[in-house]
Amino acid sequence: MTGSAATTRIALGARAYDVISGAGALDAAMGQLRRLCPGGRLFCVSDETVAALHLPRLQNACAAAGIALKTLIIPPGEAQKSFARLQGLCSDLLDMNMERSEAIAAFGGGVVGDLAGFASAIVKRGTALVQIPTTLLAQVDSSVGGKTAINMPAGKNLVGAFHQPSLVIADQDFLKTLPPRQMRAGYAEILKAAALADADFFDWLHSHGAQALAGEGAALATAIVRAIAIKADIVARDEREQGVRALLNLGHSFGHALEALAGYDGALLHGEAVAAGMAAAFAYAVHLGLCPAAEQQRLEAHLQACGLPGRLSAAPGGPYTGRDMVRIMMNDKKNRDGVLRLVLPRRAGEAFVHEAADLAALEGFLDTELGRG
């Protein structure tokens, strides 16, 4: 491998694929990428911000590998995850005479990955997909595992498809231009991975998280690889979220409700919503007597030290109410038979799915956490 790139295998049998991460990952992955472009073309979806910063590097790498890059640029922002943008993207790909044997590359953050991934799942009934995430959040979470989706007025990611990529290229060098707020948002997903499945990693982050957030190469590379490894293990065991994969949603039921209420206007980033949602999950578990209060206090202190919301009331955007949050949470994809199901911690490193049937009590708890009770 070139530079300090590392490879994590997503073990899905005949559909297994590699996540190549670290500094120099793009150069290290070009051989695999070329094999996914039998006609010598790659259809790249990116947004205006990422294209301005990084598209020349991808173009040069592809040109050196004999790949003609056909690029489609969309505006940035969560609002792009819509039916209208999806239709336009699919129409553009068909107008460019894309063939089913060719690949789409999602070059950007989670929005681009979700949107381009969904287009890849449905254009000509499915094409190969390459995820090239350029944000920390996308590198450690959304680019891995095959979830693609757009948003609806009823909530986030409610229309989509499972469509696994054929390759993920998570080059750490792309993160050098990431604003600090976006780095913090990505770190929330790293902390979430540790909080749900790896107590030792959770402890490591308390000691080394500040270095990773500051972009120190070795610490950041370690955090990325360990977070990816946690997700790789869970996805391999439960690709379509019928069981253990639901645990990856720690903090997300609360967080997605916050995002829907905030309106996807940039006032609240996904990682910030996850952080606030994770804080709410720990606080609710303590409230129910399912988790020691010291675990919640430790999480809150670490989130605050990292510049992330350590309580639900600290989430940007709003205003939020318990009633509105519960209403949106009832559309969560994990729910069954009309029962709200929440991922909660027993302690750092161990999460479980809780059947939260008492909606009135939950609403009251949320209002208290939001400072409205």
mmCIF file of C-alpha atoms in Angstrom:
data_model
loop_
_atom_site.group_PDB
_atom_site.id
_atom_site.type_symbol
_atom_site.label_atom_id
_atom_site.label_comp_id
_atom_site.label_asym_id
_atom_site.label_seq_id
_atom_site.Cartn_x
_atom_site.Cartn_y
_atom_site.Cartn_z
ATOM 1 C CA MET A 1 0.000 0.000 0.000
ATOM 2 C CA THR A 2 1.009 3.604 -0.670
ATOM 3 C CA GLY A 3 1.735 5.848 2.315
ATOM 4 C CA SER A 4 0.116 4.679 5.508
ATOM 5 C CA ALA A 5 -3.088 3.328 3.963
ATOM 6 C CA ALA A 6 -4.840 0.479 5.765
ATOM 7 C CA THR A 7 -7.428 -1.981 4.477
ATOM 8 C CA THR A 8 -10.533 -3.163 6.338
ATOM 9 C CA ARG A 9 -12.542 -5.950 4.703
ATOM 10 C CA ILE A 10 -16.341 -5.875 4.822
ATOM 11 C CA ALA A 11 -17.055 -9.618 4.857
ATOM 12 C CA LEU A 12 -20.262 -10.056 2.857
ATOM 13 C CA GLY A 13 -19.463 -13.201 0.931
ATOM 14 C CA ALA A 14 -19.559 -12.672 -2.831
ATOM 15 C CA ARG A 15 -20.278 -8.961 -2.240
ATOM 16 C CA ALA A 16 -17.371 -8.373 0.121
ATOM 17 C CA TYR A 17 -15.389 -5.186 -0.434
ATOM 18 C CA ASP A 18 -12.458 -3.233 0.947
ATOM 19 C CA VAL A 19 -12.397 0.043 2.842
ATOM 20 C CA ILE A 20 -9.003 1.594 2.160
ATOM 21 C CA SER A 21 -8.287 4.346 4.679
ATOM 22 C CA GLY A 22 -5.475 6.576 5.858
ATOM 23 C CA ALA A 23 -3.031 8.931 4.211
ATOM 24 C CA GLY A 24 -2.442 8.028 0.569
ATOM 25 C CA ALA A 25 -5.534 5.823 0.331
ATOM 26 C CA LEU A 26 -6.557 7.266 -3.046
ATOM 27 C CA ASP A 27 -3.289 6.314 -4.710
ATOM 28 C CA ALA A 28 -3.304 2.924 -2.997
ATOM 29 C CA ALA A 29 -6.787 2.155 -4.306
ATOM 30 C CA MET A 30 -6.363 3.107 -7.955
ATOM 31 C CA GLY A 31 -5.704 -0.443 -9.112
ATOM 32 C CA GLN A 32 -8.993 -1.635 -7.621
ATOM 33 C CA LEU A 33 -10.797 1.419 -8.945
ATOM 34 C CA ARG A 34 -9.558 0.818 -12.486
ATOM 35 C CA ARG A 35 -10.949 -2.723 -12.422
ATOM 36 C CA LEU A 36 -14.384 -1.304 -11.631
ATOM 37 C CA CYS A 37 -14.261 0.807 -14.804
ATOM 38 C CA PRO A 38 -14.213 -1.759 -17.628
ATOM 39 C CA GLY A 39 -15.098 0.861 -20.243
ATOM 40 C CA GLY A 40 -12.569 3.341 -18.897
ATOM 41 C CA ARG A 41 -15.223 5.736 -17.599
ATOM 42 C CA LEU A 42 -16.229 6.661 -14.038
ATOM 43 C CA PHE A 43 -19.324 8.762 -13.289
ATOM 44 C CA CYS A 44 -18.478 10.996 -10.341
ATOM 45 C CA VAL A 45 -21.115 12.788 -8.251
ATOM 46 C CA SER A 46 -19.776 15.578 -6.047
ATOM 47 C CA ASP A 47 -20.918 18.877 -4.573
ATOM 48 C CA GLU A 48 -19.683 22.366 -5.310
ATOM 49 C CA THR A 49 -17.640 22.687 -2.118
ATOM 50 C CA VAL A 50 -15.797 19.372 -2.460
ATOM 51 C CA ALA A 51 -15.257 19.820 -6.206
ATOM 52 C CA ALA A 52 -13.585 23.182 -5.668
ATOM 53 C CA LEU A 53 -11.222 21.728 -3.070
ATOM 54 C CA HIS A 54 -10.452 18.213 -4.231
ATOM 55 C CA LEU A 55 -11.732 17.390 -7.724
ATOM 56 C CA PRO A 56 -8.403 18.169 -9.455
ATOM 57 C CA ARG A 57 -6.651 15.568 -7.309
ATOM 58 C CA LEU A 58 -9.199 12.906 -8.200
ATOM 59 C CA GLN A 59 -9.080 13.871 -11.867
ATOM 60 C CA ASN A 60 -5.290 13.587 -11.937
ATOM 61 C CA ALA A 61 -5.312 10.219 -10.169
ATOM 62 C CA CYS A 62 -7.939 8.869 -12.565
ATOM 63 C CA ALA A 63 -6.134 10.212 -15.615
ATOM 64 C CA ALA A 64 -2.911 8.502 -14.508
ATOM 65 C CA ALA A 65 -4.876 5.232 -14.195
ATOM 66 C CA GLY A 66 -6.486 5.588 -17.618
ATOM 67 C CA ILE A 67 -9.945 6.484 -16.277
ATOM 68 C CA ALA A 68 -12.062 9.202 -17.887
ATOM 69 C CA LEU A 69 -13.926 11.007 -15.104
ATOM 70 C CA LYS A 70 -17.441 12.177 -15.992
ATOM 71 C CA THR A 71 -18.480 14.611 -13.278
ATOM 72 C CA LEU A 72 -21.892 15.761 -12.043
ATOM 73 C CA ILE A 73 -21.825 18.614 -9.507
ATOM 74 C CA ILE A 74 -24.707 19.393 -7.132
ATOM 75 C CA PRO A 75 -25.141 22.164 -4.552
ATOM 76 C CA PRO A 76 -24.037 21.306 -1.005
ATOM 77 C CA GLY A 77 -26.327 20.636 1.930
ATOM 78 C CA GLU A 78 -28.763 18.143 3.433
ATOM 79 C CA ALA A 79 -31.651 19.679 1.472
ATOM 80 C CA GLN A 80 -30.242 18.010 -1.665
ATOM 81 C CA LYS A 81 -31.423 14.611 -0.398
ATOM 82 C CA SER A 82 -34.788 15.017 -2.126
ATOM 83 C CA PHE A 83 -36.856 13.308 -4.802
ATOM 84 C CA ALA A 84 -36.320 16.270 -7.105
ATOM 85 C CA ARG A 85 -32.526 16.109 -6.855
ATOM 86 C CA LEU A 86 -32.560 12.311 -7.167
ATOM 87 C CA GLN A 87 -34.658 12.505 -10.330
ATOM 88 C CA GLY A 88 -32.363 15.131 -11.817
ATOM 89 C CA LEU A 89 -29.276 13.087 -11.031
ATOM 90 C CA CYS A 90 -30.725 9.919 -12.564
ATOM 91 C CA SER A 91 -31.773 11.859 -15.665
ATOM 92 C CA ASP A 92 -28.267 13.296 -16.041
ATOM 93 C CA LEU A 93 -26.690 9.846 -15.785
ATOM 94 C CA LEU A 94 -29.046 8.442 -18.407
ATOM 95 C CA ASP A 95 -28.424 11.434 -20.701
ATOM 96 C CA MET A 96 -24.707 10.617 -20.449
ATOM 97 C CA ASN A 97 -25.489 7.081 -21.661
ATOM 98 C CA MET A 98 -24.219 5.412 -18.537
ATOM 99 C CA GLU A 99 -24.238 1.633 -18.874
ATOM 100 C CA ARG A 100 -25.190 -0.840 -16.170
ATOM 101 C CA SER A 101 -21.644 -2.265 -16.190
ATOM 102 C CA GLU A 102 -20.166 1.132 -15.279
ATOM 103 C CA ALA A 103 -19.644 2.617 -11.836
ATOM 104 C CA ILE A 104 -20.799 5.703 -9.966
ATOM 105 C CA ALA A 105 -18.381 7.359 -7.545
ATOM 106 C CA ALA A 106 -19.814 9.333 -4.626
ATOM 107 C CA PHE A 107 -17.153 11.971 -3.970
ATOM 108 C CA GLY A 108 -18.053 14.030 -0.915
ATOM 109 C CA GLY A 109 -19.683 13.816 2.475
ATOM 110 C CA GLY A 110 -22.677 11.883 3.690
ATOM 111 C CA VAL A 111 -25.200 13.807 1.598
ATOM 112 C CA VAL A 112 -23.410 12.987 -1.643
ATOM 113 C CA GLY A 113 -22.858 9.404 -0.510
ATOM 114 C CA ASP A 114 -26.532 8.867 0.327
ATOM 115 C CA LEU A 115 -27.851 10.552 -2.819
ATOM 116 C CA ALA A 116 -25.372 9.098 -5.318
ATOM 117 C CA GLY A 117 -25.621 5.723 -3.624
ATOM 118 C CA PHE A 118 -29.400 5.696 -4.011
ATOM 119 C CA ALA A 119 -29.061 6.695 -7.678
ATOM 120 C CA SER A 120 -26.578 3.850 -8.146
ATOM 121 C CA ALA A 121 -29.084 1.437 -6.598
ATOM 122 C CA ILE A 122 -31.870 2.326 -9.039
ATOM 123 C CA VAL A 123 -30.357 3.545 -12.320
ATOM 124 C CA LYS A 124 -30.751 0.675 -14.784
ATOM 125 C CA ARG A 125 -31.701 -1.463 -11.750
ATOM 126 C CA GLY A 126 -28.296 -1.073 -10.137
ATOM 127 C CA THR A 127 -24.711 -0.175 -10.958
ATOM 128 C CA ALA A 128 -21.396 -0.545 -9.162
ATOM 129 C CA LEU A 129 -20.792 2.097 -6.498
ATOM 130 C CA VAL A 130 -17.540 3.552 -5.215
ATOM 131 C CA GLN A 131 -17.660 5.658 -2.081
ATOM 132 C CA ILE A 132 -14.898 8.285 -1.819
ATOM 133 C CA PRO A 133 -15.830 10.115 1.403
ATOM 134 C CA THR A 134 -14.217 13.476 2.076
ATOM 135 C CA THR A 135 -15.591 14.193 5.577
ATOM 136 C CA LEU A 136 -14.644 12.444 8.794
ATOM 137 C CA LEU A 137 -18.261 11.485 9.449
ATOM 138 C CA ALA A 138 -18.624 9.871 6.031
ATOM 139 C CA GLN A 139 -15.290 8.075 6.310
ATOM 140 C CA VAL A 140 -16.106 6.374 9.601
ATOM 141 C CA ASP A 141 -19.829 5.814 9.142
ATOM 142 C CA SER A 142 -22.077 6.666 6.207
ATOM 143 C CA SER A 143 -19.804 5.422 3.397
ATOM 144 C CA VAL A 144 -19.598 1.926 4.913
ATOM 145 C CA GLY A 145 -22.467 -0.525 5.077
ATOM 146 C CA GLY A 146 -24.621 0.158 2.040
ATOM 147 C CA LYS A 147 -27.329 2.444 3.423
ATOM 148 C CA THR A 148 -28.535 4.988 0.861
ATOM 149 C CA ALA A 149 -31.508 7.320 1.202
ATOM 150 C CA ILE A 150 -33.215 10.643 0.738
ATOM 151 C CA ASN A 151 -35.199 12.616 3.300
ATOM 152 C CA MET A 152 -38.945 13.118 3.612
ATOM 153 C CA PRO A 153 -41.039 15.687 5.508
ATOM 154 C CA ALA A 154 -41.825 12.903 8.009
ATOM 155 C CA GLY A 155 -38.151 12.377 8.828
ATOM 156 C CA LYS A 156 -34.634 11.666 7.692
ATOM 157 C CA ASN A 157 -33.573 8.776 5.425
ATOM 158 C CA LEU A 158 -37.075 7.293 5.189
ATOM 159 C CA VAL A 159 -36.888 6.465 1.454
ATOM 160 C CA GLY A 160 -33.869 4.541 0.228
ATOM 161 C CA ALA A 161 -32.253 1.199 -0.436
ATOM 162 C CA PHE A 162 -29.507 -1.063 0.851
ATOM 163 C CA HIS A 163 -26.866 -0.902 -1.886
ATOM 164 C CA GLN A 164 -23.369 -1.968 -0.912
ATOM 165 C CA PRO A 165 -20.415 -0.237 -2.539
ATOM 166 C CA SER A 166 -17.800 -2.218 -4.403
ATOM 167 C CA LEU A 167 -14.999 -0.123 -2.878
ATOM 168 C CA VAL A 168 -14.594 2.620 -0.256
ATOM 169 C CA ILE A 169 -11.627 4.996 -0.470
ATOM 170 C CA ALA A 170 -11.343 7.003 2.765
ATOM 171 C CA ASP A 171 -8.250 9.126 2.163
ATOM 172 C CA GLN A 172 -7.232 10.961 5.311
ATOM 173 C CA ASP A 173 -5.582 13.706 3.267
ATOM 174 C CA PHE A 174 -9.019 14.988 2.226
ATOM 175 C CA LEU A 175 -9.718 15.869 5.852
ATOM 176 C CA LYS A 176 -6.994 18.524 5.947
ATOM 177 C CA THR A 177 -9.410 21.106 4.504
ATOM 178 C CA LEU A 178 -12.303 20.136 6.772
ATOM 179 C CA PRO A 179 -13.528 22.951 9.068
ATOM 180 C CA PRO A 180 -13.215 22.245 12.815
ATOM 181 C CA ARG A 181 -16.989 22.043 13.205
ATOM 182 C CA GLN A 182 -17.166 19.281 10.599
ATOM 183 C CA MET A 183 -14.312 17.438 12.299
ATOM 184 C CA ARG A 184 -16.198 17.560 15.590
ATOM 185 C CA ALA A 185 -19.329 16.279 13.868
ATOM 186 C CA GLY A 186 -17.408 13.314 12.480
ATOM 187 C CA TYR A 187 -15.816 12.630 15.831
ATOM 188 C CA ALA A 188 -19.302 12.172 17.295
ATOM 189 C CA GLU A 189 -19.760 9.096 15.093
ATOM 190 C CA ILE A 190 -16.385 7.720 16.200
ATOM 191 C CA LEU A 191 -17.385 8.171 19.828
ATOM 192 C CA LYS A 192 -20.745 6.547 19.097
ATOM 193 C CA ALA A 193 -19.022 3.445 17.705
ATOM 194 C CA ALA A 194 -16.954 3.118 20.865
ATOM 195 C CA ALA A 195 -19.924 3.800 23.132
ATOM 196 C CA LEU A 196 -22.019 1.022 21.652
ATOM 197 C CA ALA A 197 -19.454 -1.746 21.245
ATOM 198 C CA ASP A 198 -15.922 -1.146 22.546
ATOM 199 C CA ALA A 199 -15.238 0.084 26.091
ATOM 200 C CA ASP A 200 -11.468 -0.043 25.553
ATOM 201 C CA PHE A 201 -11.791 2.207 22.504
ATOM 202 C CA PHE A 202 -14.045 4.523 24.518
ATOM 203 C CA ASP A 203 -11.275 4.809 27.123
ATOM 204 C CA TRP A 204 -8.690 5.366 24.383
ATOM 205 C CA LEU A 205 -10.727 8.243 22.966
ATOM 206 C CA HIS A 206 -10.819 9.917 26.368
ATOM 207 C CA SER A 207 -7.013 9.929 26.291
ATOM 208 C CA HIS A 208 -6.375 10.520 22.575
ATOM 209 C CA GLY A 209 -9.553 12.050 21.163
ATOM 210 C CA ALA A 210 -8.234 15.592 21.350
ATOM 211 C CA GLN A 211 -5.237 14.580 19.228
ATOM 212 C CA ALA A 212 -7.487 12.946 16.656
ATOM 213 C CA LEU A 213 -9.717 16.021 16.533
ATOM 214 C CA ALA A 214 -6.666 18.205 16.023
ATOM 215 C CA GLY A 215 -5.779 16.149 12.960
ATOM 216 C CA GLU A 216 -2.668 14.517 14.373
ATOM 217 C CA GLY A 217 -1.967 11.841 11.793
ATOM 218 C CA ALA A 218 -1.360 8.712 13.855
ATOM 219 C CA ALA A 219 -4.145 9.352 16.373
ATOM 220 C CA LEU A 220 -6.643 10.241 13.654
ATOM 221 C CA ALA A 221 -5.707 7.188 11.579
ATOM 222 C CA THR A 222 -6.134 4.912 14.595
ATOM 223 C CA ALA A 223 -9.529 6.405 15.456
ATOM 224 C CA ILE A 224 -10.752 6.032 11.875
ATOM 225 C CA VAL A 225 -9.601 2.439 11.499
ATOM 226 C CA ARG A 226 -11.056 1.357 14.837
ATOM 227 C CA ALA A 227 -14.415 2.988 14.125
ATOM 228 C CA ILE A 228 -14.559 1.385 10.674
ATOM 229 C CA ALA A 229 -13.656 -2.001 12.160
ATOM 230 C CA ILE A 230 -16.583 -1.810 14.597
ATOM 231 C CA LYS A 231 -18.998 -1.029 11.789
ATOM 232 C CA ALA A 232 -17.460 -3.679 9.508
ATOM 233 C CA ASP A 233 -18.010 -6.368 12.126
ATOM 234 C CA ILE A 234 -21.633 -5.386 12.731
ATOM 235 C CA VAL A 235 -22.518 -5.006 9.038
ATOM 236 C CA ALA A 236 -21.002 -8.408 8.262
ATOM 237 C CA ARG A 237 -23.223 -9.979 10.935
ATOM 238 C CA ASP A 238 -26.419 -8.102 10.040
ATOM 239 C CA GLU A 239 -26.357 -6.385 6.663
ATOM 240 C CA ARG A 240 -30.026 -5.335 6.542
ATOM 241 C CA GLU A 241 -30.533 -4.266 10.140
ATOM 242 C CA GLN A 242 -32.671 -7.193 11.254
ATOM 243 C CA GLY A 243 -30.855 -7.473 14.579
ATOM 244 C CA VAL A 244 -27.496 -6.278 15.882
ATOM 245 C CA ARG A 245 -27.017 -3.583 13.223
ATOM 246 C CA ALA A 246 -29.725 -1.530 14.891
ATOM 247 C CA LEU A 247 -27.182 -0.808 17.629
ATOM 248 C CA LEU A 248 -25.334 1.466 15.205
ATOM 249 C CA ASN A 249 -28.266 3.837 15.659
ATOM 250 C CA LEU A 250 -27.263 4.763 19.215
ATOM 251 C CA GLY A 251 -28.335 8.392 19.543
ATOM 252 C CA HIS A 252 -29.861 8.490 16.072
ATOM 253 C CA SER A 253 -33.567 8.217 16.944
ATOM 254 C CA PHE A 254 -33.256 11.336 19.083
ATOM 255 C CA GLY A 255 -30.793 12.959 16.685
ATOM 256 C CA HIS A 256 -32.868 12.408 13.534
ATOM 257 C CA ALA A 257 -35.848 14.006 15.273
ATOM 258 C CA LEU A 258 -33.732 17.054 16.076
ATOM 259 C CA GLU A 259 -32.569 17.269 12.459
ATOM 260 C CA ALA A 260 -36.103 17.064 11.062
ATOM 261 C CA LEU A 261 -37.270 19.808 13.423
ATOM 262 C CA ALA A 262 -34.235 21.970 12.617
ATOM 263 C CA GLY A 263 -35.155 21.791 8.945
ATOM 264 C CA TYR A 264 -31.860 20.596 7.422
ATOM 265 C CA ASP A 265 -30.736 24.206 6.995
ATOM 266 C CA GLY A 266 -27.215 23.848 8.385
ATOM 267 C CA ALA A 267 -28.045 25.135 11.865
ATOM 268 C CA LEU A 268 -27.605 21.585 13.166
ATOM 269 C CA LEU A 269 -25.090 19.177 11.628
ATOM 270 C CA HIS A 270 -25.791 15.453 11.608
ATOM 271 C CA GLY A 271 -22.852 14.717 13.909
ATOM 272 C CA GLU A 272 -24.013 17.390 16.346
ATOM 273 C CA ALA A 273 -27.465 15.803 16.337
ATOM 274 C CA VAL A 274 -25.889 12.386 16.975
ATOM 275 C CA ALA A 275 -23.899 13.802 19.888
ATOM 276 C CA ALA A 276 -26.985 15.381 21.458
ATOM 277 C CA GLY A 277 -28.973 12.228 20.715
ATOM 278 C CA MET A 278 -26.319 10.028 22.283
ATOM 279 C CA ALA A 279 -26.335 12.249 25.365
ATOM 280 C CA ALA A 280 -30.130 11.862 25.486
ATOM 281 C CA ALA A 281 -29.864 8.078 25.134
ATOM 282 C CA PHE A 282 -27.444 7.873 28.072
ATOM 283 C CA ALA A 283 -29.587 10.240 30.160
ATOM 284 C CA TYR A 284 -32.764 8.277 29.368
ATOM 285 C CA ALA A 285 -31.067 4.998 30.270
ATOM 286 C CA VAL A 286 -30.031 6.528 33.595
ATOM 287 C CA HIS A 287 -33.589 7.822 34.072
ATOM 288 C CA LEU A 288 -34.925 4.281 33.576
ATOM 289 C CA GLY A 289 -32.348 2.827 35.960
ATOM 290 C CA LEU A 290 -30.646 0.889 33.157
ATOM 291 C CA CYS A 291 -27.262 2.655 33.157
ATOM 292 C CA PRO A 292 -25.066 4.063 35.956
ATOM 293 C CA ALA A 293 -25.212 7.854 36.248
ATOM 294 C CA ALA A 294 -21.405 7.995 36.217
ATOM 295 C CA GLU A 295 -21.403 6.689 32.619
ATOM 296 C CA GLN A 296 -23.687 9.497 31.475
ATOM 297 C CA GLN A 297 -21.631 12.083 33.338
ATOM 298 C CA ARG A 298 -18.420 10.837 31.745
ATOM 299 C CA LEU A 299 -19.944 10.980 28.270
ATOM 300 C CA GLU A 300 -21.333 14.457 28.860
ATOM 301 C CA ALA A 301 -17.969 15.763 30.046
ATOM 302 C CA HIS A 302 -16.149 14.301 27.051
ATOM 303 C CA LEU A 303 -18.652 15.662 24.536
ATOM 304 C CA GLN A 304 -18.408 19.115 26.087
ATOM 305 C CA ALA A 305 -14.609 18.960 26.095
ATOM 306 C CA CYS A 306 -14.749 18.197 22.367
ATOM 307 C CA GLY A 307 -17.036 21.140 21.627
ATOM 308 C CA LEU A 308 -20.090 18.926 21.064
ATOM 309 C CA PRO A 309 -23.475 19.137 22.807
ATOM 310 C CA GLY A 310 -23.267 17.106 25.998
ATOM 311 C CA ARG A 311 -26.978 17.482 26.771
ATOM 312 C CA LEU A 312 -30.075 17.528 24.604
ATOM 313 C CA SER A 313 -30.692 21.144 25.577
ATOM 314 C CA ALA A 314 -27.325 22.131 24.071
ATOM 315 C CA ALA A 315 -28.253 21.044 20.517
ATOM 316 C CA PRO A 316 -28.062 23.944 18.043
ATOM 317 C CA GLY A 317 -31.172 24.939 16.122
ATOM 318 C CA GLY A 318 -34.666 24.481 17.434
ATOM 319 C CA PRO A 319 -36.823 25.216 19.289
ATOM 320 C CA TYR A 320 -37.491 21.583 20.114
ATOM 321 C CA THR A 321 -40.278 20.032 22.177
ATOM 322 C CA GLY A 322 -40.759 16.549 23.556
ATOM 323 C CA ARG A 323 -44.071 16.188 21.733
ATOM 324 C CA ASP A 324 -42.579 17.078 18.345
ATOM 325 C CA MET A 325 -39.587 14.790 18.899
ATOM 326 C CA VAL A 326 -41.759 11.810 19.843
ATOM 327 C CA ARG A 327 -44.018 12.424 16.836
ATOM 328 C CA ILE A 328 -41.058 12.199 14.487
ATOM 329 C CA MET A 329 -39.438 9.334 16.366
ATOM 330 C CA MET A 330 -42.567 7.245 15.795
ATOM 331 C CA ASN A 331 -41.583 7.129 12.096
ATOM 332 C CA ASP A 332 -38.202 5.597 12.936
ATOM 333 C CA LYS A 333 -37.310 2.603 10.759
ATOM 334 C CA LYS A 334 -36.450 0.450 13.812
ATOM 335 C CA ASN A 335 -40.005 0.576 15.146
ATOM 336 C CA ARG A 336 -42.161 -2.555 15.013
ATOM 337 C CA ASP A 337 -45.905 -3.011 15.508
ATOM 338 C CA GLY A 338 -46.299 0.642 16.390
ATOM 339 C CA VAL A 339 -43.858 0.384 19.293
ATOM 340 C CA LEU A 340 -41.017 2.882 19.572
ATOM 341 C CA ARG A 341 -37.696 1.065 19.847
ATOM 342 C CA LEU A 342 -34.651 2.949 21.147
ATOM 343 C CA VAL A 343 -30.993 1.978 21.262
ATOM 344 C CA LEU A 344 -29.808 2.638 24.814
ATOM 345 C CA PRO A 345 -26.557 1.954 26.705
ATOM 346 C CA ARG A 346 -26.111 -0.312 29.685
ATOM 347 C CA ARG A 347 -22.677 1.238 30.024
ATOM 348 C CA ALA A 348 -20.024 2.622 27.691
ATOM 349 C CA GLY A 349 -19.186 -0.142 25.227
ATOM 350 C CA GLU A 350 -22.486 -2.024 25.590
ATOM 351 C CA ALA A 351 -25.769 -1.023 23.950
ATOM 352 C CA PHE A 352 -29.125 -2.768 23.523
ATOM 353 C CA VAL A 353 -32.545 -2.206 21.924
ATOM 354 C CA HIS A 354 -35.176 -1.048 24.418
ATOM 355 C CA GLU A 355 -38.915 -1.268 23.749
ATOM 356 C CA ALA A 356 -40.043 2.203 24.830
ATOM 357 C CA ALA A 357 -43.832 1.873 24.877
ATOM 358 C CA ASP A 358 -44.610 4.688 27.349
ATOM 359 C CA LEU A 359 -44.653 7.636 24.952
ATOM 360 C CA ALA A 360 -46.117 10.097 27.440
ATOM 361 C CA ALA A 361 -43.321 9.393 29.918
ATOM 362 C CA LEU A 362 -40.717 9.758 27.161
ATOM 363 C CA GLU A 363 -42.226 13.067 26.081
ATOM 364 C CA GLY A 364 -42.024 14.329 29.650
ATOM 365 C CA PHE A 365 -38.422 13.199 29.963
ATOM 366 C CA LEU A 366 -37.491 14.978 26.729
ATOM 367 C CA ASP A 367 -39.146 18.204 27.807
ATOM 368 C CA THR A 368 -37.176 18.069 31.040
ATOM 369 C CA GLU A 369 -33.921 17.467 29.158
ATOM 370 C CA LEU A 370 -34.759 20.348 26.819
ATOM 371 C CA GLY A 371 -35.311 22.626 29.806
ATOM 372 C CA ARG A 372 -39.049 22.836 29.154
ATOM 373 C CA GLY A 373 -40.249 20.649 32.020
#
